[in-house]
PDB file of C-alpha atoms in Angstrom:
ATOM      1  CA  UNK B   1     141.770-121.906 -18.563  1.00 66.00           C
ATOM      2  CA  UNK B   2     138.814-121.517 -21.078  1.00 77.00           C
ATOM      3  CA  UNK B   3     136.785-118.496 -21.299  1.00 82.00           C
ATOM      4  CA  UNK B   4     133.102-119.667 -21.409  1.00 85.00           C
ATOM      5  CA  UNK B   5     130.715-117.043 -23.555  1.00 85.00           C
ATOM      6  CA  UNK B   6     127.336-117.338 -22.808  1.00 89.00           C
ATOM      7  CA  UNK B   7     125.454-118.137 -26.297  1.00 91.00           C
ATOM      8  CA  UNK B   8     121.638-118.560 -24.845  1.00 94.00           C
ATOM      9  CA  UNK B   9     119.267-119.576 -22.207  1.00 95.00           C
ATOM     10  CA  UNK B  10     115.457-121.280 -21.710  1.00 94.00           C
ATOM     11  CA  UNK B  11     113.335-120.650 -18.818  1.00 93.00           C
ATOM     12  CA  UNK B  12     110.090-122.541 -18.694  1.00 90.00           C
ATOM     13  CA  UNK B  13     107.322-123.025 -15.862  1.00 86.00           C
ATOM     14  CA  UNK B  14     104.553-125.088 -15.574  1.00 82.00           C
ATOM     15  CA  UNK B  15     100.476-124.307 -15.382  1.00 73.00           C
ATOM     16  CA  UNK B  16      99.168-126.577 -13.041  1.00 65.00           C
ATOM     17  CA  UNK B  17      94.916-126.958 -13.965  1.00 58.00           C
ATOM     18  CA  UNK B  18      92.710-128.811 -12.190  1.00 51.00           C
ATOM     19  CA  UNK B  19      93.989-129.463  -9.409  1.00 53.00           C
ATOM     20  CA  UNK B  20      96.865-130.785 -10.872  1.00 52.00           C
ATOM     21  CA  UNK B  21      95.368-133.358 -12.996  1.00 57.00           C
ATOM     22  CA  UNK B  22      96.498-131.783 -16.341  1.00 59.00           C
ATOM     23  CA  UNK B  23      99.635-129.904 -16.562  1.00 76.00           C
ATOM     24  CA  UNK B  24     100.811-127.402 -19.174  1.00 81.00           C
ATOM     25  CA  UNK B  25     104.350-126.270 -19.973  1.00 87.00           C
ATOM     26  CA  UNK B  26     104.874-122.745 -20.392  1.00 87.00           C
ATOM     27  CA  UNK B  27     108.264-121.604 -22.388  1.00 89.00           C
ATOM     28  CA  UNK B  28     108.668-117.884 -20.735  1.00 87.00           C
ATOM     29  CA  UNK B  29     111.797-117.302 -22.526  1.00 90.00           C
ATOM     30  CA  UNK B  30     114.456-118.473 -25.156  1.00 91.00           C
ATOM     31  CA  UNK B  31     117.451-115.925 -25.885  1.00 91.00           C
ATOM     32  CA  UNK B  32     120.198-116.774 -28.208  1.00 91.00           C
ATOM     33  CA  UNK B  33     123.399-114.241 -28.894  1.00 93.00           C
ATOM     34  CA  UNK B  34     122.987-112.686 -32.281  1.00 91.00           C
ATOM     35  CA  UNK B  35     126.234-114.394 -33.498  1.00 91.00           C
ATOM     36  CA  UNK B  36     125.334-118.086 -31.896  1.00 90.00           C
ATOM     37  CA  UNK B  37     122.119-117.468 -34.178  1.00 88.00           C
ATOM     38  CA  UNK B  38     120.763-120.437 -36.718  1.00 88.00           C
ATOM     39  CA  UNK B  39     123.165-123.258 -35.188  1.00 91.00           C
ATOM     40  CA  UNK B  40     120.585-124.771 -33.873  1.00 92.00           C
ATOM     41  CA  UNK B  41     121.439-123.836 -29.928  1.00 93.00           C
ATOM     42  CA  UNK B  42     117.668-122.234 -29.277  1.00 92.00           C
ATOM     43  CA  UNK B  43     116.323-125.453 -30.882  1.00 93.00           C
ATOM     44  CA  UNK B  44     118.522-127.528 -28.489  1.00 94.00           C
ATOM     45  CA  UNK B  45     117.858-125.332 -25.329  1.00 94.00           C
ATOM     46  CA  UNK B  46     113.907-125.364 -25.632  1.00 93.00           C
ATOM     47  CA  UNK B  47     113.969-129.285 -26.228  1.00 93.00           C
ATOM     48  CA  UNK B  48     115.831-129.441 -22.838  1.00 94.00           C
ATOM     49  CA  UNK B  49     112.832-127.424 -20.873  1.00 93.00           C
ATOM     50  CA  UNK B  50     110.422-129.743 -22.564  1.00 92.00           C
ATOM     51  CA  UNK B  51     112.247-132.737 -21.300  1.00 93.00           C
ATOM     52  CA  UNK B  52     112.704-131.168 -17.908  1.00 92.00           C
ATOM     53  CA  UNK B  53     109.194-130.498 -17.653  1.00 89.00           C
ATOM     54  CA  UNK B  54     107.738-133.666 -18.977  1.00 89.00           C
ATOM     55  CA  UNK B  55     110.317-135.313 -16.735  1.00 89.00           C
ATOM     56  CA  UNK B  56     109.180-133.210 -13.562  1.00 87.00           C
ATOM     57  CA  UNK B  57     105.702-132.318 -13.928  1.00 84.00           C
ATOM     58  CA  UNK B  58     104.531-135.005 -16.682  1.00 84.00           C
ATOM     59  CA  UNK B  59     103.340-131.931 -19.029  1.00 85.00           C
ATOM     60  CA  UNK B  60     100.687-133.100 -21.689  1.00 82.00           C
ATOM     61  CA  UNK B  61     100.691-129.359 -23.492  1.00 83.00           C
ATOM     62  CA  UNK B  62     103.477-126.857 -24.307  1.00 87.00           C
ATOM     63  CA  UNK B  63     102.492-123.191 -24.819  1.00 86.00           C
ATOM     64  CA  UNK B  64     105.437-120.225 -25.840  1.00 88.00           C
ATOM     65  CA  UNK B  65     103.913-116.963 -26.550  1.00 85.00           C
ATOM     66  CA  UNK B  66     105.401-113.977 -28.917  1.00 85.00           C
ATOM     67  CA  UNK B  67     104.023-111.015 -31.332  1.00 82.00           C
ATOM     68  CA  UNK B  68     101.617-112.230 -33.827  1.00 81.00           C
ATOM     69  CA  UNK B  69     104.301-109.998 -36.506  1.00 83.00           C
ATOM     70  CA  UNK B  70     107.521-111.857 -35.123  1.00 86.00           C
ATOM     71  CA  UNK B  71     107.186-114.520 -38.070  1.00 88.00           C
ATOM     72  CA  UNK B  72     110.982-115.702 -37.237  1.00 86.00           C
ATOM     73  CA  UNK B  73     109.789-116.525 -33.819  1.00 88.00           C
ATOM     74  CA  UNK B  74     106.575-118.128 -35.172  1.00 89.00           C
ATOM     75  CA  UNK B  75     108.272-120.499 -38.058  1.00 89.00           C
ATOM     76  CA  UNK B  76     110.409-121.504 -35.206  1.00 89.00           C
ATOM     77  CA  UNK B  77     108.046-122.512 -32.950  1.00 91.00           C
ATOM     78  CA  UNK B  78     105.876-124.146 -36.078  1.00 90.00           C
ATOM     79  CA  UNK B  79     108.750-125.310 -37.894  1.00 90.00           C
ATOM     80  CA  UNK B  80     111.268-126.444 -35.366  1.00 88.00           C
ATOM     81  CA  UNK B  81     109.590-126.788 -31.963  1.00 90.00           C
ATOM     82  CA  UNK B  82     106.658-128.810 -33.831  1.00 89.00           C
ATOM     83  CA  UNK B  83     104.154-126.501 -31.928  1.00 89.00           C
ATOM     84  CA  UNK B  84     100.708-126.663 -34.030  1.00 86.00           C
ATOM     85  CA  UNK B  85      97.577-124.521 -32.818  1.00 81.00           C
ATOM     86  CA  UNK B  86      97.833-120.577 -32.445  1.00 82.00           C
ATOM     87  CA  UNK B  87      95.717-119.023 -29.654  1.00 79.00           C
ATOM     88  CA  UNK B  88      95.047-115.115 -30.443  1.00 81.00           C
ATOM     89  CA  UNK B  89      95.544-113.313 -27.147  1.00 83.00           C
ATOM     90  CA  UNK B  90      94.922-109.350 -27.229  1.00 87.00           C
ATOM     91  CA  UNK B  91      97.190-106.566 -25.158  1.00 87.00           C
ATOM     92  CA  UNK B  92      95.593-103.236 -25.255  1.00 91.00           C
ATOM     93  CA  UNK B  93      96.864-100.021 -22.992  1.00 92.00           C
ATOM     94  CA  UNK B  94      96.695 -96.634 -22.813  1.00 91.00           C
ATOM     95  CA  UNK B  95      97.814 -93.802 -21.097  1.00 92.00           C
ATOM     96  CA  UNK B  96      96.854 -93.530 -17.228  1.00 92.00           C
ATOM     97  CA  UNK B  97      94.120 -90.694 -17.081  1.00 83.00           C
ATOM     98  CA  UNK B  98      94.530 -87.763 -15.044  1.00 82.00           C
ATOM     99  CA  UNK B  99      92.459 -87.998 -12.047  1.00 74.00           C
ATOM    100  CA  UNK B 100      89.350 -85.575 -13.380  1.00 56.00           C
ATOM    101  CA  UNK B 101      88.695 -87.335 -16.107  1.00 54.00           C
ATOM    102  CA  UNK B 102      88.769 -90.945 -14.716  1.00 50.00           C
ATOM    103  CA  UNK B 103      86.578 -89.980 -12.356  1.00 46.00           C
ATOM    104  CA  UNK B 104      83.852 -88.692 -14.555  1.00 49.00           C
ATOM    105  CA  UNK B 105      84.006 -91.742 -16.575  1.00 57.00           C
ATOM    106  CA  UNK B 106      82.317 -94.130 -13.122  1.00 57.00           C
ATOM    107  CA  UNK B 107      79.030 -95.659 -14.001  1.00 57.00           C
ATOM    108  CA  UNK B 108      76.227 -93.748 -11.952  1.00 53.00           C
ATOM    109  CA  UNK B 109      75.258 -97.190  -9.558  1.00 53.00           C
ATOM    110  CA  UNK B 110      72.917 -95.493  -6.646  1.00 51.00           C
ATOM    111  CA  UNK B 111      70.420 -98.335  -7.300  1.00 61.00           C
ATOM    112  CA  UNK B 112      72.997-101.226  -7.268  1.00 68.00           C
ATOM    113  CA  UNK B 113      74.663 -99.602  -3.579  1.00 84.00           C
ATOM    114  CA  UNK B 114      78.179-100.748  -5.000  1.00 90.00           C
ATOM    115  CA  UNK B 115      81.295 -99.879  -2.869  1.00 93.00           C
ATOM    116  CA  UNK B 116      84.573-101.490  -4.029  1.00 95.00           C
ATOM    117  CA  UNK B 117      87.372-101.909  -1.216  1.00 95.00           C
ATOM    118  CA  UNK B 118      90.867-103.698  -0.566  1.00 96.00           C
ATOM    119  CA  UNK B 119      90.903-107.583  -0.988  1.00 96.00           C
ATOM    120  CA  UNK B 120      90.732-108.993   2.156  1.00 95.00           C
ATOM    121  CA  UNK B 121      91.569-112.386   3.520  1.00 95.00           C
ATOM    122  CA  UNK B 122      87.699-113.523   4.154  1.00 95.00           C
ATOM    123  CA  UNK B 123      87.250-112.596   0.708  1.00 95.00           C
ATOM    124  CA  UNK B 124      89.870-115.698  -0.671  1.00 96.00           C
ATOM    125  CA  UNK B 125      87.966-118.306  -0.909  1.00 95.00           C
ATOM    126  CA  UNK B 126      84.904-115.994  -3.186  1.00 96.00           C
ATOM    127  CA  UNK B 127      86.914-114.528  -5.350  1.00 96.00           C
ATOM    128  CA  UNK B 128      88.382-117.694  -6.021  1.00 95.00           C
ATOM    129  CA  UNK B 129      85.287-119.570  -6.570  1.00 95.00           C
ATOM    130  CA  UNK B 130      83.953-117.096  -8.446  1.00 95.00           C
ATOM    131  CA  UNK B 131      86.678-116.880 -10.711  1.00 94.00           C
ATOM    132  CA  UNK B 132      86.482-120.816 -11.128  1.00 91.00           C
ATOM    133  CA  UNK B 133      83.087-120.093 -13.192  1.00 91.00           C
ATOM    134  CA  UNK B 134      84.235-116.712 -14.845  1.00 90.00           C
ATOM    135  CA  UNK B 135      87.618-118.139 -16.180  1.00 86.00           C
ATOM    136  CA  UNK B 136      86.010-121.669 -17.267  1.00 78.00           C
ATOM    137  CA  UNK B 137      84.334-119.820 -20.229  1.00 69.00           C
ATOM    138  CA  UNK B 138      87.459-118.055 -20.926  1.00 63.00           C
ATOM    139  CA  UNK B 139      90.852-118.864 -19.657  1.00 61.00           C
ATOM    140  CA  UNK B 140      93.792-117.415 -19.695  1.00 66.00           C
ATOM    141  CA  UNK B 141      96.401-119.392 -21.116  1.00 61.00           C
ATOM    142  CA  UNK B 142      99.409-117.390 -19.993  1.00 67.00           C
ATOM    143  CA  UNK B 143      98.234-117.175 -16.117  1.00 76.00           C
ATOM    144  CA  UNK B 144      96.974-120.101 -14.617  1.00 77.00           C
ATOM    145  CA  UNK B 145      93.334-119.251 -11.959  1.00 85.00           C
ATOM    146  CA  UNK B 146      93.999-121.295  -8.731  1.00 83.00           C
ATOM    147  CA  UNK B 147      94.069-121.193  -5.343  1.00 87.00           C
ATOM    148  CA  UNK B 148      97.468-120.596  -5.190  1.00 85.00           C
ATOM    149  CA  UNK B 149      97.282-117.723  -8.062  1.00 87.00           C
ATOM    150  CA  UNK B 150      94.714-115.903  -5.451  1.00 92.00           C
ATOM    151  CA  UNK B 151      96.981-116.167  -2.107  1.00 93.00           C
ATOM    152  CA  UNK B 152     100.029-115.142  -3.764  1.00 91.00           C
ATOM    153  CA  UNK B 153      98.281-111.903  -5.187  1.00 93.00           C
ATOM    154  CA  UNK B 154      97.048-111.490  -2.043  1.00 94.00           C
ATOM    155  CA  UNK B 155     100.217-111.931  -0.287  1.00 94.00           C
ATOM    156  CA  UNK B 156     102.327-109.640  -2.726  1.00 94.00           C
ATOM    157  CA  UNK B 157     100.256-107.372  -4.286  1.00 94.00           C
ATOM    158  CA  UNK B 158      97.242-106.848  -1.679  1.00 95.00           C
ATOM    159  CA  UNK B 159      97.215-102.884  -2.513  1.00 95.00           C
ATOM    160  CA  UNK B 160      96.563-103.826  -6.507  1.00 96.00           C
ATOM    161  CA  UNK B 161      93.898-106.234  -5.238  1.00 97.00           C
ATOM    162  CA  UNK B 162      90.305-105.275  -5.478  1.00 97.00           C
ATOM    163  CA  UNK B 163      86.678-106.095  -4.907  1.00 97.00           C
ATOM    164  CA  UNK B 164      83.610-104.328  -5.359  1.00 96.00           C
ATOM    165  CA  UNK B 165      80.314-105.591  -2.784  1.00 95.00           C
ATOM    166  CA  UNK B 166      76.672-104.911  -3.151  1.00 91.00           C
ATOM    167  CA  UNK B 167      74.214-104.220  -0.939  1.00 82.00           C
ATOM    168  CA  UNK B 168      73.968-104.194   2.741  1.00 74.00           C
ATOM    169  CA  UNK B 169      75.197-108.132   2.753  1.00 77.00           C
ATOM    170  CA  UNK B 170      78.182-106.846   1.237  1.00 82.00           C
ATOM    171  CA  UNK B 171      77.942-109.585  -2.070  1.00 92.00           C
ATOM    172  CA  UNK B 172      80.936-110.083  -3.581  1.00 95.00           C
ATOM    173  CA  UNK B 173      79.928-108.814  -7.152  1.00 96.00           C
ATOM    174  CA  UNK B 174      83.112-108.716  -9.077  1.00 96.00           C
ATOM    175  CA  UNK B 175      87.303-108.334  -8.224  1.00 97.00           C
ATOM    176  CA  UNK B 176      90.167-106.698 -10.067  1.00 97.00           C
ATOM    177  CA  UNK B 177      93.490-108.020  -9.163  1.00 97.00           C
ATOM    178  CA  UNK B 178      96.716-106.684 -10.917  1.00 96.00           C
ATOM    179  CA  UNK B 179     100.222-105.412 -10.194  1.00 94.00           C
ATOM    180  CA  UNK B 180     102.889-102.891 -11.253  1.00 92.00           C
ATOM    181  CA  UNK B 181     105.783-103.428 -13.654  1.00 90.00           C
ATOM    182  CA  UNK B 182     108.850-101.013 -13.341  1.00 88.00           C
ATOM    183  CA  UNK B 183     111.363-100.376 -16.381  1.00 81.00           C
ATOM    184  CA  UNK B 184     114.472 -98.077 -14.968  1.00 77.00           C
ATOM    185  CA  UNK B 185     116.103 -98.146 -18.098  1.00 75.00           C
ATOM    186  CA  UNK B 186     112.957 -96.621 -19.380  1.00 74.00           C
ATOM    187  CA  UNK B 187     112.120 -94.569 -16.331  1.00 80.00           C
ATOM    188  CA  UNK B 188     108.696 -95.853 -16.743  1.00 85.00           C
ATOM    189  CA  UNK B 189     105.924 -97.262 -14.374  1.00 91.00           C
ATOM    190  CA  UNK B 190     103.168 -99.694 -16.265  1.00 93.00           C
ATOM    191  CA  UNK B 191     100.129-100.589 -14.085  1.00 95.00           C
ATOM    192  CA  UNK B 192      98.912-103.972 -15.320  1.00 95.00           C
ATOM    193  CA  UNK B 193      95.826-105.604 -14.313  1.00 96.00           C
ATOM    194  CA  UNK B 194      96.108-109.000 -14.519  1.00 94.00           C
ATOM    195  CA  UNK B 195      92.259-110.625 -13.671  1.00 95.00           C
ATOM    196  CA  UNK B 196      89.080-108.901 -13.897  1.00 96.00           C
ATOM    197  CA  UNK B 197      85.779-110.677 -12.997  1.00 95.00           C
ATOM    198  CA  UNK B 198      81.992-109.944 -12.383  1.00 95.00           C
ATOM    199  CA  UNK B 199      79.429-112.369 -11.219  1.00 95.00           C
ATOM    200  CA  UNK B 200      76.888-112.861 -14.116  1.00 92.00           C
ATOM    201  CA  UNK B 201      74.422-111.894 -11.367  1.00 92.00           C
ATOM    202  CA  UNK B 202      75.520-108.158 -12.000  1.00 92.00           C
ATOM    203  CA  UNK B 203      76.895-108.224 -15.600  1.00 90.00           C
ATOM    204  CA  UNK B 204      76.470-105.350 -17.949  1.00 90.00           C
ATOM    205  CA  UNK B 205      75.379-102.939 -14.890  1.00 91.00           C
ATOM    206  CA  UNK B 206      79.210-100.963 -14.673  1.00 93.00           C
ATOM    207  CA  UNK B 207      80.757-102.824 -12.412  1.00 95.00           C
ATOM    208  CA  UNK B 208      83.608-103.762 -14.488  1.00 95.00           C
ATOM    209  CA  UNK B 209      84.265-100.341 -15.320  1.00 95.00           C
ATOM    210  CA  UNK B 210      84.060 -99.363 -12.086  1.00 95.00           C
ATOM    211  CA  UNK B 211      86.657-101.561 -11.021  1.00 96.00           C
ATOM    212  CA  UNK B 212      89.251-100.660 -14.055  1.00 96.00           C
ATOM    213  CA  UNK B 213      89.097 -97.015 -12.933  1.00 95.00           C
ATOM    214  CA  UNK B 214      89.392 -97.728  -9.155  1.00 96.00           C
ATOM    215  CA  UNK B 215      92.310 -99.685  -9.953  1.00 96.00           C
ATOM    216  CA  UNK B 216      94.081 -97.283 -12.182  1.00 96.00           C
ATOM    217  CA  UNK B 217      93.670 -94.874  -9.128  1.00 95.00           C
ATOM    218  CA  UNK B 218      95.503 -96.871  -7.746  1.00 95.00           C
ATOM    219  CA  UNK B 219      98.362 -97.430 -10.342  1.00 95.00           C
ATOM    220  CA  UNK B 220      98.295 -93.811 -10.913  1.00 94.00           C
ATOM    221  CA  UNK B 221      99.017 -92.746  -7.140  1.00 94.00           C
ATOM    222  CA  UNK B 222     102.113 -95.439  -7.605  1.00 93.00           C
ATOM    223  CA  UNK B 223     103.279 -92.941 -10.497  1.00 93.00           C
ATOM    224  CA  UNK B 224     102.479 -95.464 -13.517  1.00 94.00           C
ATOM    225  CA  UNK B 225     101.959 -93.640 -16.589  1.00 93.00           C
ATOM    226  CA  UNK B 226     100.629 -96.473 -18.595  1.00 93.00           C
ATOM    227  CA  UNK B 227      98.044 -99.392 -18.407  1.00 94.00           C
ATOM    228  CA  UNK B 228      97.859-102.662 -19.550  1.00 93.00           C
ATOM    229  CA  UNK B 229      95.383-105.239 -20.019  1.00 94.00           C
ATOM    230  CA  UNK B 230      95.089-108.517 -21.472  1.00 90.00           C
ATOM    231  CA  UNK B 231      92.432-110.992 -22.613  1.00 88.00           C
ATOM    232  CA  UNK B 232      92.086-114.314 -24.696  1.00 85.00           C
ATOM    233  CA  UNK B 233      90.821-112.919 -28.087  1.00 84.00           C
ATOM    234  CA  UNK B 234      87.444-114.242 -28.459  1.00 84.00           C
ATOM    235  CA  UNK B 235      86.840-112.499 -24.940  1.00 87.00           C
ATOM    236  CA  UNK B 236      84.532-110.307 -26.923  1.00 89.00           C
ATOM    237  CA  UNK B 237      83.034-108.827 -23.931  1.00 89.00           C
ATOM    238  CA  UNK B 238      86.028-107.730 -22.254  1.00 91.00           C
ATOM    239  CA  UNK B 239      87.389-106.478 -25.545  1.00 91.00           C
ATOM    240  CA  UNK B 240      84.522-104.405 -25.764  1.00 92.00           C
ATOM    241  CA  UNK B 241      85.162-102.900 -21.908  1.00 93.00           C
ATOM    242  CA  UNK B 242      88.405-102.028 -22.962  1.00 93.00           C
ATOM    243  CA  UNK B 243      87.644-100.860 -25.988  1.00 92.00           C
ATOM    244  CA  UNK B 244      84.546 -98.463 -24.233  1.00 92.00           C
ATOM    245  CA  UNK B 245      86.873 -97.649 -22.205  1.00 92.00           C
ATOM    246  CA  UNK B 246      89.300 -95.822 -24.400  1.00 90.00           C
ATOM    247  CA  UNK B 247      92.255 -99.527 -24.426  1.00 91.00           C
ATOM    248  CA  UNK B 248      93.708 -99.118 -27.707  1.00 83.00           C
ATOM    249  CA  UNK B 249      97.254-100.692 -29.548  1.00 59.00           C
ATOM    250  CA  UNK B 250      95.894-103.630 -30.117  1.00 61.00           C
ATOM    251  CA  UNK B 251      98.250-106.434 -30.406  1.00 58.00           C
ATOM    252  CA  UNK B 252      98.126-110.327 -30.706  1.00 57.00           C
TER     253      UNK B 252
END
């Protein structure tokens, strides 16, 4: 018989905002062999997710993400795909600390009594909530904030999930929920923290800080050795946590 080659592949998901009233398609990959290359098989494979997913999920927005320096990828998308607006979105890391100097680095908070602890099922529906008012100002248009978002992170990666209380009615004041991300072929360990938020009640008092370096005690006693972070662009003041906190190569 035949011997089929594979020449490329599509995987999308959806975004479902709202509470489903507005859907958004989100193109997570398109691969095409090097020699299957400008025949116009990626065009044809991302026009069949976009079908799929206006079929399925009756999408009203498609989003596909790459390095703001991978023009080729970017005339594509512009050119072929018919994809119009670019959305800056910032990755910064750096290297996990050794434990010494993180620690040094936490915010003096006496006055504020601030403890920060394990997510914990009571705590669902807050940090939820409270992330429905953080993430309205500036969403996050590669990870969609819902209910679902918070049980799943709670379900698989409850020992990257954090929350720091306040005083002796334990307020939720903030949460910092992330994961790990394991490359063999690299023999590397990347500790990634996916959502960071802090109530407006107790903003610019160290809380956020607190709960990046609690977290990458965390990532570092799983043996990560570097840490990522994310943020829409015109997130200036989580760009400026980062950046305070030593997050540098800064890409878009």
């Amino acid at each position: 018989g035949k011997r089929l080659v594979l020449g490329g592949f599509a995987l999308g998901s959806v975004l479902i905002k709202k509470q489903g009233k507005f859907c958004i398609g989100y193109l997570d990959w398109v691969v095409v062999e090097p020699r299957f290359q400008n025949k116009g098989i990626g065009t044809a494979l991302i026009k069949g997710v976009i079908e799929a997913l206006k079929k399925e999920y009756q999408i009203r927005l498609l989003i596909a993400d790459t390095p703001a320096e991978n023009k080729p990828a970017i005339n594509f998308f512009t050119q072929r795909i018919g994809l119009t607006e670019m959305v800056p979105h910032v990755y910064m890391s750096r290297r996990v600390l050794p434990e010494p100097h993180a620690s040094s680095q936490v915010p003096d908070q006496r006055n504020l009594n601030v403890s920060v602890r394990m997510l914990q099922v009571d705590d669902l529906y807050t940090v939820h909530s409270l992330g429905e008012k953080l993430f309205e100002k500036f969403p996050n248009l590669i990870r969609n904030w819902d209910q679902h978002a918070v049980m799943s992170q709670f379900q698989t990666d409850r020992e990257f999930s954090l929350v720091a209380v306040c005083g002796s009615n334990s307020t939720i004041a903030g949460f910092a929920l992330g994961t790990y991300i394991e490359k063999p072929l690299q023999k590397k360990k990347f500790g990634h923290l996916t959502w960071l938020g802090v109530h407006s009640d107790y903003a610019r008092r160290g809380i956020g800080q607190r709960l990046v370096l609690e977290f990458e005690k965390l990532v570092r006693e799983e043996g990560c050795q570097q840490l990522l972070v994310d943020t829409e662009a015109d997130n200036a003041p989580a760009i400026s946590l980062f950046n305070k906190l030593n997050f540098s190569h800064k890409e878009k």
